[in-house]
Amino acid sequence: MAIQSHPLAWSAPANPDLTRGQRIGVLLSHGFTGSPVSMRPWAEFLHEHGYAVEVPCLPGHGTTWQEMNGTAWDDWYAEVTAAFARLRATCDQVFVCGLSMGGGLALRLAAERPGDVAGLVLVNPAVNSVDPRLRVVPALKRVVKGFPGIGNDIKKKGVDEHGYNKVPLRALASMLEGWKSLRPRLGEVKAPLLLIRSTVDHVVDPSSARIILGGVGSADVREELLTDSYHVATLDNDAPHLFEESLAFIRRLSV
């Protein structure tokens, strides 16, 4: 196992003996103000089944929310593409998984590299919000640095995703602009898609799933609902089911 430069980032090599001789990679991207902690159990599960995994720590995450305010959508995307390139250089196929904002970054990658992304697994992905408070963020970011945090939306007791307790507004404004530029490009996404969504999510409203499912150009699309988890489903009660569904999806599409 090789650890990335950031102490929270995590990676592990492929074991072709467990994947019919194929070197299959999986990139997992965490969400806004979160950290790789939210993805590590999923990554470890996939690695145990023979897959190479990369869980990058997005710039500005895993440090302080003030530092995150100096980063933006394109910085986070650049880190995702760098991790994808590492996997693509050594693997026969690469799948991309994302939680929340990580799902939006995964969709952008699939839109820009349709021939390289073998499949997408998105968990409570975010590309939109109907929250009216977000309308004032572009102006408010000039006078207010942060709002109360949105982390730890987890039904399972005693679980901590190790996210920030404040939302950095400049970073939030950048994410909203990223969503705005991404939505018109969803038709360019051709990769098979498994969208896994919690029926109760206090962070991402159902509009994102509707937009994604109605907008992607993928011919192979399936939605899976989780009834015993909130937003951070990768650490919640339904996590084992989520992991198994993603494994079945990847196995089906591996050639």
PDB file of C-alpha atoms in Angstrom:
ATOM      1  CA  MET A   1       0.000   0.000   0.000  1.00  0.00           C
ATOM      2  CA  ALA A   2       1.267   3.485  -0.874  1.00  0.00           C
ATOM      3  CA  ILE A   3       0.173   6.558   1.048  1.00  0.00           C
ATOM      4  CA  GLN A   4      -0.186   9.855  -0.835  1.00  0.00           C
ATOM      5  CA  SER A   5       1.587  13.032   0.278  1.00  0.00           C
ATOM      6  CA  HIS A   6      -1.425  14.274   2.264  1.00  0.00           C
ATOM      7  CA  PRO A   7      -1.768  12.215   5.460  1.00  0.00           C
ATOM      8  CA  LEU A   8      -5.486  11.626   4.872  1.00  0.00           C
ATOM      9  CA  ALA A   9      -5.162  10.542   1.239  1.00  0.00           C
ATOM     10  CA  TRP A  10      -5.076   6.801   0.637  1.00  0.00           C
ATOM     11  CA  SER A  11      -4.148   4.491  -2.203  1.00  0.00           C
ATOM     12  CA  ALA A  12      -3.546   0.795  -2.757  1.00  0.00           C
ATOM     13  CA  PRO A  13      -2.363  -1.288  -5.736  1.00  0.00           C
ATOM     14  CA  ALA A  14      -4.379  -3.762  -7.777  1.00  0.00           C
ATOM     15  CA  ASN A  15      -4.339  -7.512  -7.213  1.00  0.00           C
ATOM     16  CA  PRO A  16      -5.125  -9.044 -10.639  1.00  0.00           C
ATOM     17  CA  ASP A  17      -5.349 -12.514  -9.073  1.00  0.00           C
ATOM     18  CA  LEU A  18      -8.713 -11.442  -7.639  1.00  0.00           C
ATOM     19  CA  THR A  19     -10.058  -9.728 -10.754  1.00  0.00           C
ATOM     20  CA  ARG A  20      -9.729 -12.339 -13.504  1.00  0.00           C
ATOM     21  CA  GLY A  21      -6.241 -11.165 -14.365  1.00  0.00           C
ATOM     22  CA  GLN A  22      -7.355  -7.594 -15.066  1.00  0.00           C
ATOM     23  CA  ARG A  23      -5.867  -4.520 -13.442  1.00  0.00           C
ATOM     24  CA  ILE A  24      -8.970  -2.528 -12.505  1.00  0.00           C
ATOM     25  CA  GLY A  25      -8.743   0.847 -10.812  1.00  0.00           C
ATOM     26  CA  VAL A  26     -11.292   2.762  -8.766  1.00  0.00           C
ATOM     27  CA  LEU A  27     -11.042   6.449  -7.935  1.00  0.00           C
ATOM     28  CA  LEU A  28     -13.117   7.650  -4.972  1.00  0.00           C
ATOM     29  CA  SER A  29     -13.716  11.353  -4.341  1.00  0.00           C
ATOM     30  CA  HIS A  30     -15.043  12.754  -1.065  1.00  0.00           C
ATOM     31  CA  GLY A  31     -17.397  15.687  -0.731  1.00  0.00           C
ATOM     32  CA  PHE A  32     -17.360  19.407   0.052  1.00  0.00           C
ATOM     33  CA  THR A  33     -15.731  20.217   3.434  1.00  0.00           C
ATOM     34  CA  GLY A  34     -15.278  16.458   4.017  1.00  0.00           C
ATOM     35  CA  SER A  35     -12.188  14.288   3.832  1.00  0.00           C
ATOM     36  CA  PRO A  36     -11.004  10.866   2.599  1.00  0.00           C
ATOM     37  CA  VAL A  37     -12.143   9.474   5.951  1.00  0.00           C
ATOM     38  CA  SER A  38     -15.658   9.293   4.506  1.00  0.00           C
ATOM     39  CA  MET A  39     -14.442   7.096   1.629  1.00  0.00           C
ATOM     40  CA  ARG A  40     -11.814   4.910   3.255  1.00  0.00           C
ATOM     41  CA  PRO A  41     -14.053   1.994   4.371  1.00  0.00           C
ATOM     42  CA  TRP A  42     -15.415   1.775   0.824  1.00  0.00           C
ATOM     43  CA  ALA A  43     -11.896   1.965  -0.625  1.00  0.00           C
ATOM     44  CA  GLU A  44     -10.646  -0.747   1.715  1.00  0.00           C
ATOM     45  CA  PHE A  45     -13.580  -2.990   0.762  1.00  0.00           C
ATOM     46  CA  LEU A  46     -12.812  -2.612  -2.951  1.00  0.00           C
ATOM     47  CA  HIS A  47      -9.108  -3.172  -2.385  1.00  0.00           C
ATOM     48  CA  GLU A  48      -9.857  -6.399  -0.518  1.00  0.00           C
ATOM     49  CA  HIS A  49     -11.564  -7.579  -3.717  1.00  0.00           C
ATOM     50  CA  GLY A  50      -8.487  -6.884  -5.831  1.00  0.00           C
ATOM     51  CA  TYR A  51      -8.984  -3.361  -7.124  1.00  0.00           C
ATOM     52  CA  ALA A  52      -6.423  -0.585  -7.227  1.00  0.00           C
ATOM     53  CA  VAL A  53      -7.828   2.421  -5.385  1.00  0.00           C
ATOM     54  CA  GLU A  54      -7.048   6.114  -5.089  1.00  0.00           C
ATOM     55  CA  VAL A  55      -8.706   8.348  -2.487  1.00  0.00           C
ATOM     56  CA  PRO A  56      -7.182  11.810  -2.931  1.00  0.00           C
ATOM     57  CA  CYS A  57      -7.609  14.558  -0.369  1.00  0.00           C
ATOM     58  CA  LEU A  58      -8.986  17.522  -2.282  1.00  0.00           C
ATOM     59  CA  PRO A  59      -7.071  20.815  -1.888  1.00  0.00           C
ATOM     60  CA  GLY A  60      -8.125  22.798   1.164  1.00  0.00           C
ATOM     61  CA  HIS A  61      -9.650  19.749   2.806  1.00  0.00           C
ATOM     62  CA  GLY A  62      -8.223  17.891   5.782  1.00  0.00           C
ATOM     63  CA  THR A  63      -6.614  21.088   7.110  1.00  0.00           C
ATOM     64  CA  THR A  64      -8.760  24.100   8.089  1.00  0.00           C
ATOM     65  CA  TRP A  65     -11.876  25.671   6.629  1.00  0.00           C
ATOM     66  CA  GLN A  66      -9.980  28.955   6.380  1.00  0.00           C
ATOM     67  CA  GLU A  67      -7.425  27.296   4.114  1.00  0.00           C
ATOM     68  CA  MET A  68     -10.212  25.810   2.029  1.00  0.00           C
ATOM     69  CA  ASN A  69     -11.472  29.341   1.331  1.00  0.00           C
ATOM     70  CA  GLY A  70      -8.345  29.802  -0.777  1.00  0.00           C
ATOM     71  CA  THR A  71      -9.228  26.887  -3.049  1.00  0.00           C
ATOM     72  CA  ALA A  72     -11.842  26.451  -5.761  1.00  0.00           C
ATOM     73  CA  TRP A  73     -13.752  24.010  -7.981  1.00  0.00           C
ATOM     74  CA  ASP A  74     -10.970  23.826 -10.569  1.00  0.00           C
ATOM     75  CA  ASP A  75      -8.397  23.035  -7.858  1.00  0.00           C
ATOM     76  CA  TRP A  76     -10.499  20.126  -6.582  1.00  0.00           C
ATOM     77  CA  TYR A  77     -11.071  18.873 -10.098  1.00  0.00           C
ATOM     78  CA  ALA A  78      -7.347  19.040 -10.858  1.00  0.00           C
ATOM     79  CA  GLU A  79      -6.656  16.742  -7.903  1.00  0.00           C
ATOM     80  CA  VAL A  80      -9.285  14.277  -9.126  1.00  0.00           C
ATOM     81  CA  THR A  81      -7.830  14.246 -12.634  1.00  0.00           C
ATOM     82  CA  ALA A  82      -4.303  13.716 -11.267  1.00  0.00           C
ATOM     83  CA  ALA A  83      -5.461  10.693  -9.265  1.00  0.00           C
ATOM     84  CA  PHE A  84      -7.346   9.384 -12.297  1.00  0.00           C
ATOM     85  CA  ALA A  85      -4.227   9.724 -14.439  1.00  0.00           C
ATOM     86  CA  ARG A  86      -2.205   7.676 -11.952  1.00  0.00           C
ATOM     87  CA  LEU A  87      -4.735   4.864 -12.131  1.00  0.00           C
ATOM     88  CA  ARG A  88      -5.152   5.106 -15.886  1.00  0.00           C
ATOM     89  CA  ALA A  89      -1.401   4.707 -16.368  1.00  0.00           C
ATOM     90  CA  THR A  90      -1.353   1.292 -14.683  1.00  0.00           C
ATOM     91  CA  CYS A  91      -4.865  -0.139 -15.047  1.00  0.00           C
ATOM     92  CA  ASP A  92      -6.877  -1.681 -17.879  1.00  0.00           C
ATOM     93  CA  GLN A  93     -10.052   0.084 -16.754  1.00  0.00           C
ATOM     94  CA  VAL A  94     -10.830   2.820 -14.242  1.00  0.00           C
ATOM     95  CA  PHE A  95     -14.150   3.422 -12.484  1.00  0.00           C
ATOM     96  CA  VAL A  96     -14.936   6.668 -10.700  1.00  0.00           C
ATOM     97  CA  CYS A  97     -16.976   6.980  -7.513  1.00  0.00           C
ATOM     98  CA  GLY A  98     -18.024  10.175  -5.781  1.00  0.00           C
ATOM     99  CA  LEU A  99     -19.871  11.290  -2.674  1.00  0.00           C
ATOM    100  CA  SER A 100     -21.823  14.555  -2.759  1.00  0.00           C
ATOM    101  CA  MET A 101     -19.599  17.179  -4.463  1.00  0.00           C
ATOM    102  CA  GLY A 102     -17.289  14.297  -5.357  1.00  0.00           C
ATOM    103  CA  GLY A 103     -20.128  13.027  -7.523  1.00  0.00           C
ATOM    104  CA  GLY A 104     -20.189  16.316  -9.407  1.00  0.00           C
ATOM    105  CA  LEU A 105     -16.443  16.151  -9.951  1.00  0.00           C
ATOM    106  CA  ALA A 106     -16.820  12.566 -11.183  1.00  0.00           C
ATOM    107  CA  LEU A 107     -19.476  13.665 -13.680  1.00  0.00           C
ATOM    108  CA  ARG A 108     -17.218  16.413 -15.002  1.00  0.00           C
ATOM    109  CA  LEU A 109     -14.420  13.881 -15.469  1.00  0.00           C
ATOM    110  CA  ALA A 110     -16.763  11.516 -17.316  1.00  0.00           C
ATOM    111  CA  ALA A 111     -17.966  14.369 -19.544  1.00  0.00           C
ATOM    112  CA  GLU A 112     -14.431  15.442 -20.434  1.00  0.00           C
ATOM    113  CA  ARG A 113     -13.001  11.924 -20.830  1.00  0.00           C
ATOM    114  CA  PRO A 114     -15.909   9.774 -22.048  1.00  0.00           C
ATOM    115  CA  GLY A 115     -13.628   7.141 -23.531  1.00  0.00           C
ATOM    116  CA  ASP A 116     -11.610   6.635 -20.362  1.00  0.00           C
ATOM    117  CA  VAL A 117     -14.165   6.370 -17.550  1.00  0.00           C
ATOM    118  CA  ALA A 118     -15.451   2.780 -17.433  1.00  0.00           C
ATOM    119  CA  GLY A 119     -18.326   3.544 -15.083  1.00  0.00           C
ATOM    120  CA  LEU A 120     -19.634   5.918 -12.422  1.00  0.00           C
ATOM    121  CA  VAL A 121     -20.944   5.200  -8.935  1.00  0.00           C
ATOM    122  CA  LEU A 122     -22.400   8.349  -7.396  1.00  0.00           C
ATOM    123  CA  VAL A 123     -23.601   8.510  -3.784  1.00  0.00           C
ATOM    124  CA  ASN A 124     -25.935  11.406  -2.957  1.00  0.00           C
ATOM    125  CA  PRO A 125     -24.284  13.434  -5.726  1.00  0.00           C
ATOM    126  CA  ALA A 126     -24.608  17.206  -5.742  1.00  0.00           C
ATOM    127  CA  VAL A 127     -25.025  19.357  -8.848  1.00  0.00           C
ATOM    128  CA  ASN A 128     -27.856  21.634  -7.718  1.00  0.00           C
ATOM    129  CA  SER A 129     -29.742  22.973  -4.706  1.00  0.00           C
ATOM    130  CA  VAL A 130     -33.162  24.541  -4.236  1.00  0.00           C
ATOM    131  CA  ASP A 131     -32.103  26.191  -0.957  1.00  0.00           C
ATOM    132  CA  PRO A 132     -32.939  29.904  -1.410  1.00  0.00           C
ATOM    133  CA  ARG A 133     -30.171  30.943   0.986  1.00  0.00           C
ATOM    134  CA  LEU A 134     -27.584  30.026  -1.626  1.00  0.00           C
ATOM    135  CA  ARG A 135     -28.698  32.904  -3.834  1.00  0.00           C
ATOM    136  CA  VAL A 136     -26.944  35.415  -1.581  1.00  0.00           C
ATOM    137  CA  VAL A 137     -23.658  33.508  -1.340  1.00  0.00           C
ATOM    138  CA  PRO A 138     -21.895  35.316  -4.251  1.00  0.00           C
ATOM    139  CA  ALA A 139     -22.454  38.674  -2.521  1.00  0.00           C
ATOM    140  CA  LEU A 140     -22.166  37.470   1.062  1.00  0.00           C
ATOM    141  CA  LYS A 141     -18.757  35.858   0.513  1.00  0.00           C
ATOM    142  CA  ARG A 142     -17.267  39.357   0.334  1.00  0.00           C
ATOM    143  CA  VAL A 143     -18.222  40.171   3.918  1.00  0.00           C
ATOM    144  CA  VAL A 144     -18.612  36.804   5.680  1.00  0.00           C
ATOM    145  CA  LYS A 145     -15.942  34.093   5.624  1.00  0.00           C
ATOM    146  CA  GLY A 146     -17.954  31.126   6.849  1.00  0.00           C
ATOM    147  CA  PHE A 147     -21.316  29.690   7.898  1.00  0.00           C
ATOM    148  CA  PRO A 148     -22.103  26.869  10.353  1.00  0.00           C
ATOM    149  CA  GLY A 149     -21.052  23.483   8.998  1.00  0.00           C
ATOM    150  CA  ILE A 150     -23.066  20.812   7.186  1.00  0.00           C
ATOM    151  CA  GLY A 151     -20.995  17.791   8.216  1.00  0.00           C
ATOM    152  CA  ASN A 152     -21.841  14.546   9.984  1.00  0.00           C
ATOM    153  CA  ASP A 153     -25.290  14.054   8.458  1.00  0.00           C
ATOM    154  CA  ILE A 154     -25.127  10.400   9.516  1.00  0.00           C
ATOM    155  CA  LYS A 155     -27.973   8.371  11.015  1.00  0.00           C
ATOM    156  CA  LYS A 156     -25.653   5.830  12.648  1.00  0.00           C
ATOM    157  CA  LYS A 157     -24.686   6.963  16.133  1.00  0.00           C
ATOM    158  CA  GLY A 158     -21.105   7.729  17.103  1.00  0.00           C
ATOM    159  CA  VAL A 159     -19.705   8.180  13.576  1.00  0.00           C
ATOM    160  CA  ASP A 160     -17.573  11.177  12.571  1.00  0.00           C
ATOM    161  CA  GLU A 161     -16.660  11.984   8.964  1.00  0.00           C
ATOM    162  CA  HIS A 162     -13.925  14.416  10.083  1.00  0.00           C
ATOM    163  CA  GLY A 163     -15.261  17.363   8.107  1.00  0.00           C
ATOM    164  CA  TYR A 164     -15.222  21.073   8.907  1.00  0.00           C
ATOM    165  CA  ASN A 165     -17.553  22.710  11.404  1.00  0.00           C
ATOM    166  CA  LYS A 166     -17.905  25.721   9.115  1.00  0.00           C
ATOM    167  CA  VAL A 167     -18.701  26.184   5.432  1.00  0.00           C
ATOM    168  CA  PRO A 168     -16.143  28.500   3.756  1.00  0.00           C
ATOM    169  CA  LEU A 169     -18.245  30.854   1.635  1.00  0.00           C
ATOM    170  CA  ARG A 170     -15.715  31.653  -1.080  1.00  0.00           C
ATOM    171  CA  ALA A 171     -15.236  27.945  -1.665  1.00  0.00           C
ATOM    172  CA  LEU A 172     -18.998  27.409  -1.606  1.00  0.00           C
ATOM    173  CA  ALA A 173     -19.509  30.125  -4.217  1.00  0.00           C
ATOM    174  CA  SER A 174     -16.931  28.420  -6.421  1.00  0.00           C
ATOM    175  CA  MET A 175     -18.735  25.086  -6.104  1.00  0.00           C
ATOM    176  CA  LEU A 176     -22.026  26.717  -7.108  1.00  0.00           C
ATOM    177  CA  GLU A 177     -20.339  28.119 -10.215  1.00  0.00           C
ATOM    178  CA  GLY A 178     -18.899  24.677 -10.911  1.00  0.00           C
ATOM    179  CA  TRP A 179     -22.370  23.158 -10.753  1.00  0.00           C
ATOM    180  CA  LYS A 180     -23.664  25.823 -13.099  1.00  0.00           C
ATOM    181  CA  SER A 181     -21.035  25.000 -15.718  1.00  0.00           C
ATOM    182  CA  LEU A 182     -21.452  21.240 -15.259  1.00  0.00           C
ATOM    183  CA  ARG A 183     -25.220  20.877 -15.664  1.00  0.00           C
ATOM    184  CA  PRO A 184     -25.316  21.762 -19.397  1.00  0.00           C
ATOM    185  CA  ARG A 185     -22.585  19.166 -20.031  1.00  0.00           C
ATOM    186  CA  LEU A 186     -24.331  16.180 -18.470  1.00  0.00           C
ATOM    187  CA  GLY A 187     -25.355  14.962 -21.912  1.00  0.00           C
ATOM    188  CA  GLU A 188     -21.668  14.385 -22.660  1.00  0.00           C
ATOM    189  CA  VAL A 189     -21.537  11.745 -19.916  1.00  0.00           C
ATOM    190  CA  LYS A 190     -21.739   8.351 -21.637  1.00  0.00           C
ATOM    191  CA  ALA A 191     -20.355   6.033 -18.951  1.00  0.00           C
ATOM    192  CA  PRO A 192     -22.639   3.507 -17.254  1.00  0.00           C
ATOM    193  CA  LEU A 193     -24.048   5.070 -14.109  1.00  0.00           C
ATOM    194  CA  LEU A 194     -25.160   3.738 -10.735  1.00  0.00           C
ATOM    195  CA  LEU A 195     -26.698   6.522  -8.646  1.00  0.00           C
ATOM    196  CA  ILE A 196     -27.180   5.588  -4.982  1.00  0.00           C
ATOM    197  CA  ARG A 197     -29.366   7.978  -3.029  1.00  0.00           C
ATOM    198  CA  SER A 198     -30.569   8.209   0.565  1.00  0.00           C
ATOM    199  CA  THR A 199     -34.309   8.792   0.865  1.00  0.00           C
ATOM    200  CA  VAL A 200     -33.563  11.126   3.794  1.00  0.00           C
ATOM    201  CA  ASP A 201     -30.702  13.529   3.110  1.00  0.00           C
ATOM    202  CA  HIS A 202     -30.371  16.783   5.055  1.00  0.00           C
ATOM    203  CA  VAL A 203     -27.585  18.165   2.843  1.00  0.00           C
ATOM    204  CA  VAL A 204     -28.406  17.424  -0.821  1.00  0.00           C
ATOM    205  CA  ASP A 205     -32.015  17.732  -1.949  1.00  0.00           C
ATOM    206  CA  PRO A 206     -33.604  15.413  -4.574  1.00  0.00           C
ATOM    207  CA  SER A 207     -33.248  17.973  -7.388  1.00  0.00           C
ATOM    208  CA  SER A 208     -29.652  16.881  -8.017  1.00  0.00           C
ATOM    209  CA  ALA A 209     -30.624  13.263  -8.648  1.00  0.00           C
ATOM    210  CA  ARG A 210     -33.476  14.317 -10.954  1.00  0.00           C
ATOM    211  CA  ILE A 211     -31.171  16.564 -12.970  1.00  0.00           C
ATOM    212  CA  ILE A 212     -28.466  13.910 -13.274  1.00  0.00           C
ATOM    213  CA  LEU A 213     -30.774  11.024 -14.173  1.00  0.00           C
ATOM    214  CA  GLY A 214     -32.626  13.160 -16.699  1.00  0.00           C
ATOM    215  CA  GLY A 215     -29.545  14.808 -18.167  1.00  0.00           C
ATOM    216  CA  VAL A 216     -26.788  12.241 -18.666  1.00  0.00           C
ATOM    217  CA  GLY A 217     -26.255  10.654 -22.051  1.00  0.00           C
ATOM    218  CA  SER A 218     -25.550   7.230 -20.541  1.00  0.00           C
ATOM    219  CA  ALA A 219     -27.529   4.300 -21.910  1.00  0.00           C
ATOM    220  CA  ASP A 220     -26.899   2.206 -18.778  1.00  0.00           C
ATOM    221  CA  VAL A 221     -28.391   4.047 -15.784  1.00  0.00           C
ATOM    222  CA  ARG A 222     -29.757   2.728 -12.497  1.00  0.00           C
ATOM    223  CA  GLU A 223     -30.874   4.390  -9.267  1.00  0.00           C
ATOM    224  CA  GLU A 224     -30.625   2.609  -5.924  1.00  0.00           C
ATOM    225  CA  LEU A 225     -32.402   4.001  -2.846  1.00  0.00           C
ATOM    226  CA  LEU A 226     -31.086   3.747   0.719  1.00  0.00           C
ATOM    227  CA  THR A 227     -33.683   3.843   3.506  1.00  0.00           C
ATOM    228  CA  ASP A 228     -31.510   3.684   6.640  1.00  0.00           C
ATOM    229  CA  SER A 229     -28.864   6.323   5.968  1.00  0.00           C
ATOM    230  CA  TYR A 230     -28.535  10.087   5.700  1.00  0.00           C
ATOM    231  CA  HIS A 231     -26.142  12.064   3.501  1.00  0.00           C
ATOM    232  CA  VAL A 232     -22.799  10.435   4.345  1.00  0.00           C
ATOM    233  CA  ALA A 233     -24.091   6.996   3.384  1.00  0.00           C
ATOM    234  CA  THR A 234     -20.566   5.620   2.977  1.00  0.00           C
ATOM    235  CA  LEU A 235     -20.244   5.662   6.785  1.00  0.00           C
ATOM    236  CA  ASP A 236     -23.865   4.984   7.645  1.00  0.00           C
ATOM    237  CA  ASN A 237     -26.122   1.989   8.275  1.00  0.00           C
ATOM    238  CA  ASP A 238     -26.495   1.141   4.580  1.00  0.00           C
ATOM    239  CA  ALA A 239     -22.770   1.228   3.849  1.00  0.00           C
ATOM    240  CA  PRO A 240     -22.366  -2.575   3.512  1.00  0.00           C
ATOM    241  CA  HIS A 241     -25.203  -2.678   0.962  1.00  0.00           C
ATOM    242  CA  LEU A 242     -23.729   0.311  -0.884  1.00  0.00           C
ATOM    243  CA  PHE A 243     -20.341  -1.405  -1.059  1.00  0.00           C
ATOM    244  CA  GLU A 244     -21.819  -4.647  -2.397  1.00  0.00           C
ATOM    245  CA  GLU A 245     -23.870  -2.824  -5.030  1.00  0.00           C
ATOM    246  CA  SER A 246     -20.813  -0.947  -6.261  1.00  0.00           C
ATOM    247  CA  LEU A 247     -18.817  -4.176  -6.404  1.00  0.00           C
ATOM    248  CA  ALA A 248     -21.507  -5.904  -8.463  1.00  0.00           C
ATOM    249  CA  PHE A 249     -21.665  -2.897 -10.811  1.00  0.00           C
ATOM    250  CA  ILE A 250     -17.893  -2.863 -11.349  1.00  0.00           C
ATOM    251  CA  ARG A 251     -17.714  -6.630 -11.832  1.00  0.00           C
ATOM    252  CA  ARG A 252     -20.491  -6.533 -14.408  1.00  0.00           C
ATOM    253  CA  LEU A 253     -18.714  -3.903 -16.464  1.00  0.00           C
ATOM    254  CA  SER A 254     -15.144  -5.192 -16.130  1.00  0.00           C
ATOM    255  CA  VAL A 255     -13.896  -6.732 -19.374  1.00  0.00           C
TER     256      VAL A 255
END
